[in-house]
mmCIF file of C-alpha atoms in Angstrom:
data_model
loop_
_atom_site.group_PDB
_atom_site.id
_atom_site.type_symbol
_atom_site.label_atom_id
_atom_site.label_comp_id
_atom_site.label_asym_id
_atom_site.label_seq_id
_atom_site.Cartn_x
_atom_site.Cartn_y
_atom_site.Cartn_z
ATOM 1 C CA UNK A 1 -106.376 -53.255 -6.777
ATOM 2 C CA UNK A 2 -108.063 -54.918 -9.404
ATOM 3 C CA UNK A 3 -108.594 -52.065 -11.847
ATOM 4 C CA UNK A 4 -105.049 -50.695 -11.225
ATOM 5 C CA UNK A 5 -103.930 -54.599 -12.273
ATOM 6 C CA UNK A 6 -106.184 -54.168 -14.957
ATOM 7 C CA UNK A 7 -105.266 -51.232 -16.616
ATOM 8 C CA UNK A 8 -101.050 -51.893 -15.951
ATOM 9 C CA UNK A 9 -102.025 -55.003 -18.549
ATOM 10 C CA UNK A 10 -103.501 -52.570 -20.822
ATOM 11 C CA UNK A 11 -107.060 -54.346 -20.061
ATOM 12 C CA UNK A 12 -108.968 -50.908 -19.804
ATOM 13 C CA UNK A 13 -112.410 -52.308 -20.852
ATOM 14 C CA UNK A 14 -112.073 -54.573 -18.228
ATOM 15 C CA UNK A 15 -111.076 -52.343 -15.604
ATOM 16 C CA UNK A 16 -114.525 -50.049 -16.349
ATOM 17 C CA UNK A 17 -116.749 -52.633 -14.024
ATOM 18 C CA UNK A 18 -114.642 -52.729 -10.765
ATOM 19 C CA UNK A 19 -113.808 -48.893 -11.039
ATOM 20 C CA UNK A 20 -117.958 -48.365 -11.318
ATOM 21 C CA UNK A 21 -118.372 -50.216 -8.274
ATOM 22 C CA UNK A 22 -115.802 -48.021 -6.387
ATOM 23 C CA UNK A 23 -117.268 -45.100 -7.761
ATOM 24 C CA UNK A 24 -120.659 -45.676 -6.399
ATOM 25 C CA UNK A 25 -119.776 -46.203 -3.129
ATOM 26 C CA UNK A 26 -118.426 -42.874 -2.546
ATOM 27 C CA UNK A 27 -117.326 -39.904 -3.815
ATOM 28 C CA UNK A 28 -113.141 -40.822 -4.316
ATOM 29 C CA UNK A 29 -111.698 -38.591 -6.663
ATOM 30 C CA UNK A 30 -108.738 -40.947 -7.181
ATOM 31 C CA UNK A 31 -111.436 -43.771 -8.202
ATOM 32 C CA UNK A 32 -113.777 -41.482 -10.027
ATOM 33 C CA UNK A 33 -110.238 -40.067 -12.346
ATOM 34 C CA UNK A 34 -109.372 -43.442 -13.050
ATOM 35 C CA UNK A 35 -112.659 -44.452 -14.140
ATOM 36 C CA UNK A 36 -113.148 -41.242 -16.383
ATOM 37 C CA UNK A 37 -109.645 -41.985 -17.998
ATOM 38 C CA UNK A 38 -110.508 -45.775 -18.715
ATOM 39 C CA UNK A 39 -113.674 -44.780 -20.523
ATOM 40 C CA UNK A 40 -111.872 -42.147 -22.510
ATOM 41 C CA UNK A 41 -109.145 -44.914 -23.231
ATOM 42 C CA UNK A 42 -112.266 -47.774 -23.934
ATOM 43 C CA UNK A 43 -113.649 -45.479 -26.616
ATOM 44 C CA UNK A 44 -116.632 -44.071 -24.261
ATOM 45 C CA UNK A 45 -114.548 -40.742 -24.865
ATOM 46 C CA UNK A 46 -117.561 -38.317 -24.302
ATOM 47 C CA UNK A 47 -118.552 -40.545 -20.884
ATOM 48 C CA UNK A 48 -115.122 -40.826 -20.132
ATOM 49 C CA UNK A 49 -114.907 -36.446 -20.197
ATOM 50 C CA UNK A 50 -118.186 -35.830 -18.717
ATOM 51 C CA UNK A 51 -116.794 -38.164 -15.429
ATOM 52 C CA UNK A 52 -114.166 -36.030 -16.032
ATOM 53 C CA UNK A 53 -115.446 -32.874 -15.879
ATOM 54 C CA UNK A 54 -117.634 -33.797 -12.756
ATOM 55 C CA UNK A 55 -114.487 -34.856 -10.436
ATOM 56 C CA UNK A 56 -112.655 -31.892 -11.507
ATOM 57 C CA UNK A 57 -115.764 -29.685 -10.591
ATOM 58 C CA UNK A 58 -115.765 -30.983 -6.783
ATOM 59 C CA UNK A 59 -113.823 -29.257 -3.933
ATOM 60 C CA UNK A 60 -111.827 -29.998 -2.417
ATOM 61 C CA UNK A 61 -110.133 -29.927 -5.787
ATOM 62 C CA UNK A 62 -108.277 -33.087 -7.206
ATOM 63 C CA UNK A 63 -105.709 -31.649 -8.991
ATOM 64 C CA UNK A 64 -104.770 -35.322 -11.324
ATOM 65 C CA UNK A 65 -108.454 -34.642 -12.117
ATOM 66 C CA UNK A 66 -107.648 -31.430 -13.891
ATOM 67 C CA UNK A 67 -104.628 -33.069 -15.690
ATOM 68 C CA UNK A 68 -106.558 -36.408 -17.001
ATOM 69 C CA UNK A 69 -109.070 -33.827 -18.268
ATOM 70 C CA UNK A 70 -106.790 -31.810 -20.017
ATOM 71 C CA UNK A 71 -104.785 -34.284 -21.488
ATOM 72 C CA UNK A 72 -107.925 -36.224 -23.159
ATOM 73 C CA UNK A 73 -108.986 -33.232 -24.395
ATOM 74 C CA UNK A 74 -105.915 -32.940 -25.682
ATOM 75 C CA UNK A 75 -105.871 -36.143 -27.716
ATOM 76 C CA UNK A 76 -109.215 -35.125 -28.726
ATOM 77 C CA UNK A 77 -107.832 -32.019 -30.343
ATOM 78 C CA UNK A 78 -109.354 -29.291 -28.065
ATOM 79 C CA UNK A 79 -105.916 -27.657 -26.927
ATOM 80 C CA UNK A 80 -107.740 -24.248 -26.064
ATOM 81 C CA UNK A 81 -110.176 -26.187 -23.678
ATOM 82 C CA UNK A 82 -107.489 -27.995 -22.376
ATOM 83 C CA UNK A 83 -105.079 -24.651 -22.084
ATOM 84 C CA UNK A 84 -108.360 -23.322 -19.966
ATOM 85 C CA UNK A 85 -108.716 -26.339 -17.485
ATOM 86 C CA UNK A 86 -105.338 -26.355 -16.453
ATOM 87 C CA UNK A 87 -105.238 -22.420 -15.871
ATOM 88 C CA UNK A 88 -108.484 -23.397 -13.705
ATOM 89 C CA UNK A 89 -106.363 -25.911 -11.750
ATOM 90 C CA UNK A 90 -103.629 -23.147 -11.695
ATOM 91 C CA UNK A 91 -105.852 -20.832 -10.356
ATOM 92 C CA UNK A 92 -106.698 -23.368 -7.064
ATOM 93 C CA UNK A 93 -103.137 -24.440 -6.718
ATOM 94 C CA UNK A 94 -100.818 -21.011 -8.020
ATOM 95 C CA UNK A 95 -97.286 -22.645 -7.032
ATOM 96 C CA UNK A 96 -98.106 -26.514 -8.653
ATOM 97 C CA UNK A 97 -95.147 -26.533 -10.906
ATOM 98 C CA UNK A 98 -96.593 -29.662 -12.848
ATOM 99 C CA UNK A 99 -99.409 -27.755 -13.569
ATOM 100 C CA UNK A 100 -97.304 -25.033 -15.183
ATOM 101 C CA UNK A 101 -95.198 -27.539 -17.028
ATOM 102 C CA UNK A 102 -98.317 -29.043 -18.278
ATOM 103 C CA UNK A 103 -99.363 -25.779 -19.380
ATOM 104 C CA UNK A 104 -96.527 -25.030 -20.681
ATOM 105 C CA UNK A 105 -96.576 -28.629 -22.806
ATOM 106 C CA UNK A 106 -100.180 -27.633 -23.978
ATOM 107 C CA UNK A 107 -99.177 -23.861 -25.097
ATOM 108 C CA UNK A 108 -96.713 -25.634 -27.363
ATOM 109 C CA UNK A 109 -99.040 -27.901 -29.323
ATOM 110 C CA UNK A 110 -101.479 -25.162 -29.451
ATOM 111 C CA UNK A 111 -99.046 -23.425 -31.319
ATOM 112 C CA UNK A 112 -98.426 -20.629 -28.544
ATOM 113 C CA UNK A 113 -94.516 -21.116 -27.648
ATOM 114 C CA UNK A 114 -93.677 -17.482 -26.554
ATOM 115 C CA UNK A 115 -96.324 -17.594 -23.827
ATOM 116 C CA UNK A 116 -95.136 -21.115 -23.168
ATOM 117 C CA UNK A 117 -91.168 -20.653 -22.890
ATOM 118 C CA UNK A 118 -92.924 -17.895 -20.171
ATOM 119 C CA UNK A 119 -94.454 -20.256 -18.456
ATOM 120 C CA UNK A 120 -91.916 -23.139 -18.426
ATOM 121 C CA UNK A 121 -89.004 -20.569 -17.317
ATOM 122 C CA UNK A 122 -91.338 -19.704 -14.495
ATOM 123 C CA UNK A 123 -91.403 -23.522 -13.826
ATOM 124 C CA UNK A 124 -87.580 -23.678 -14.463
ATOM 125 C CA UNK A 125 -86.487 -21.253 -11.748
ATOM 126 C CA UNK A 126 -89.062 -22.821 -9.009
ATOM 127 C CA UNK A 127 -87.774 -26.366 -9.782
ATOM 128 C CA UNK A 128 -84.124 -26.186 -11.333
ATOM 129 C CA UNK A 129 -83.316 -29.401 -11.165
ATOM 130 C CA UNK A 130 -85.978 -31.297 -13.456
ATOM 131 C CA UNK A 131 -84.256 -32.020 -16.960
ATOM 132 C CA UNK A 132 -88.149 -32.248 -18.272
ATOM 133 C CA UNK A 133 -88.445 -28.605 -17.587
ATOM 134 C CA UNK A 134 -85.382 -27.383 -18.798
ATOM 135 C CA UNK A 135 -85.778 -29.733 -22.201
ATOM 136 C CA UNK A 136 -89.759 -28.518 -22.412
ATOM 137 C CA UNK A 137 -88.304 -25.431 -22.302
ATOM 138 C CA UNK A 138 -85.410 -25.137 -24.951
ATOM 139 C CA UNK A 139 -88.439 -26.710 -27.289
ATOM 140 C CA UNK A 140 -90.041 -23.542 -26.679
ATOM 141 C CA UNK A 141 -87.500 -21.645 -27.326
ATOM 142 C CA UNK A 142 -86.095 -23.276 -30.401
ATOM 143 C CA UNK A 143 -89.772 -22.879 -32.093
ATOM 144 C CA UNK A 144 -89.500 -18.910 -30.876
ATOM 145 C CA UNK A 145 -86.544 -18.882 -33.056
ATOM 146 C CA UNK A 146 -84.303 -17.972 -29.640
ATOM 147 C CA UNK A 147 -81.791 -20.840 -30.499
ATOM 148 C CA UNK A 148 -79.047 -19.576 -28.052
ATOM 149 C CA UNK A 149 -82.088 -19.927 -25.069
ATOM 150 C CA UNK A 150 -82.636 -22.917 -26.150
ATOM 151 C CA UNK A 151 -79.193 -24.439 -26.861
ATOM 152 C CA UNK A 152 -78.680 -23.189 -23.227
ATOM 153 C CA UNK A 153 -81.873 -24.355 -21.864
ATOM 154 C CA UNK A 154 -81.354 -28.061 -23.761
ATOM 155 C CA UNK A 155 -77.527 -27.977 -22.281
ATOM 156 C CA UNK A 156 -78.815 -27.549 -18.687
ATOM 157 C CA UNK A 157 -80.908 -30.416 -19.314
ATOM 158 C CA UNK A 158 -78.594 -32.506 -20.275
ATOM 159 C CA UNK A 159 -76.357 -31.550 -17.489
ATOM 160 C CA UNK A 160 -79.214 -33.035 -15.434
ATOM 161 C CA UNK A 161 -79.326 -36.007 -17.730
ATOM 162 C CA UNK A 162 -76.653 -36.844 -19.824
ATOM 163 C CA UNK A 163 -78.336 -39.765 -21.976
ATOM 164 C CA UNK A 164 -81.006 -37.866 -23.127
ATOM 165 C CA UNK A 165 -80.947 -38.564 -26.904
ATOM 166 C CA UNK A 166 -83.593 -36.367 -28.104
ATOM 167 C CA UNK A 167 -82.211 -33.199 -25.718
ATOM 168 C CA UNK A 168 -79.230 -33.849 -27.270
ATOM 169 C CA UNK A 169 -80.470 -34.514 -31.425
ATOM 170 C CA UNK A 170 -82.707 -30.934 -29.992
ATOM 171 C CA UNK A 171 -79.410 -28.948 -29.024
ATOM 172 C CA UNK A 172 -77.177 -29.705 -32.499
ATOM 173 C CA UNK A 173 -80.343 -28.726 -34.056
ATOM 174 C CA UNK A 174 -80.114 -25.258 -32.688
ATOM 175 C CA UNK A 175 -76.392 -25.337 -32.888
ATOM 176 C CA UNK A 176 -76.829 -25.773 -36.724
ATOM 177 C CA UNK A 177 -79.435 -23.245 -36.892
ATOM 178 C CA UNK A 178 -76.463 -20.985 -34.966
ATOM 179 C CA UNK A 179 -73.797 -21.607 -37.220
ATOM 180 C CA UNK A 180 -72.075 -23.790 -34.783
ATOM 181 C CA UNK A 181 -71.729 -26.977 -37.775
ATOM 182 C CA UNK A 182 -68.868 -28.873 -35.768
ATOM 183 C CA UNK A 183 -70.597 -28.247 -32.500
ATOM 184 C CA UNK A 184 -73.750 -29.432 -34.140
ATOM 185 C CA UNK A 185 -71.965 -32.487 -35.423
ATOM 186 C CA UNK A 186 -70.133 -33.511 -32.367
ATOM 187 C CA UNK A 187 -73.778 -33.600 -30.333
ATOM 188 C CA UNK A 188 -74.975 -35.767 -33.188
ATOM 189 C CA UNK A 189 -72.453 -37.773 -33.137
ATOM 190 C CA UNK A 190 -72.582 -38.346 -29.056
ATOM 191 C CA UNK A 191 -76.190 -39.666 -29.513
ATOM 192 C CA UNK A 192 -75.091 -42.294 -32.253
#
């Protein structure tokens, strides 16, 4: 309880010490992914990713373990190793559509957005009702070039959520790039 109040107050340096002590006592791979997170966050980044790697290695398999991991390597630039550790956690849990909308996140800032608009559509039609999805996935598609997709794909989303500004700036930007200038406009102007 302590390190959780810690690190909601942004006091991740602090929260190192209790999260040790839980850590020692027992294998928890709850504790042991917080703790590996706050040392990434405390600049211990290589500790931090080691602890990491070592809770994501147990079974039975933690699957937050697997997305901490991926998303510090991440930040530390290492998309490809982070596109491989969640296709490991994929592998242990096939249907996880968070895993495949992570995936699908991490194909698109490692510059792969065909194989990611794959991915995410997967994700889309297993869980239709998430506006993230739908919105991860017309920014696929709109850096594919396939601005009707993703004018459709950003529309759905905002069917899910209307007051999504950025869905919305997303959708006249693929309206413009259709030809569609007072369509484009009339988004635009929605958001404002």
């Amino acid at each position: 309880i302590l390190a959780h109040a810690l690190l909601g107050q942004d006091r991740t340096a602090e929260a190192i010490a209790p999260l040790e002590r839980m850590a020692r006592r027992g294998h928890d791979a709850e504790i042991e992914t917080l703790l590996g997170a706050a040392l990434c966050n405390s600049a211990q980044r290589a500790a931090g990713i080691a602890r990491l790697r070592e809770t994501a290695a147990r079974r039975p398999a933690y699957l937050p373990a697997f997305q901490e991991l991926a998303g510090q390597l991440a930040k530390a630039g290492q998309f490809d190793e982070a596109v491989g550790i969640i296709e490991q956690a994929l592998a242990l849990a096939p249907d996880s559509i968070d895993l495949k909308f992570d995936l699908g996140k991490l194909l698109i800032q490692n510059n792969a957005p065909a194989r990611a608009s794959q991915i995410l559509a997967a994700a889309r039609d297993a869980a239709p009702g998430r506006s993230d999805i739908h919105a991860e996935l017309g920014r696929a598609l709109l850096l594919t070039g396939d601005y009707a997709a993703a004018a459709d794909a950003y529309r759905h989303a905002l069917a899910l959520r209307p007051d999504d500004a950025l869905a919305r700036a997303n959708l006249a930007a693929c309206l413009l790039e259709m030809g569609k200038r007072d369509d484009a406009e009339a988004a635009l102007r929605t958001i404002v």
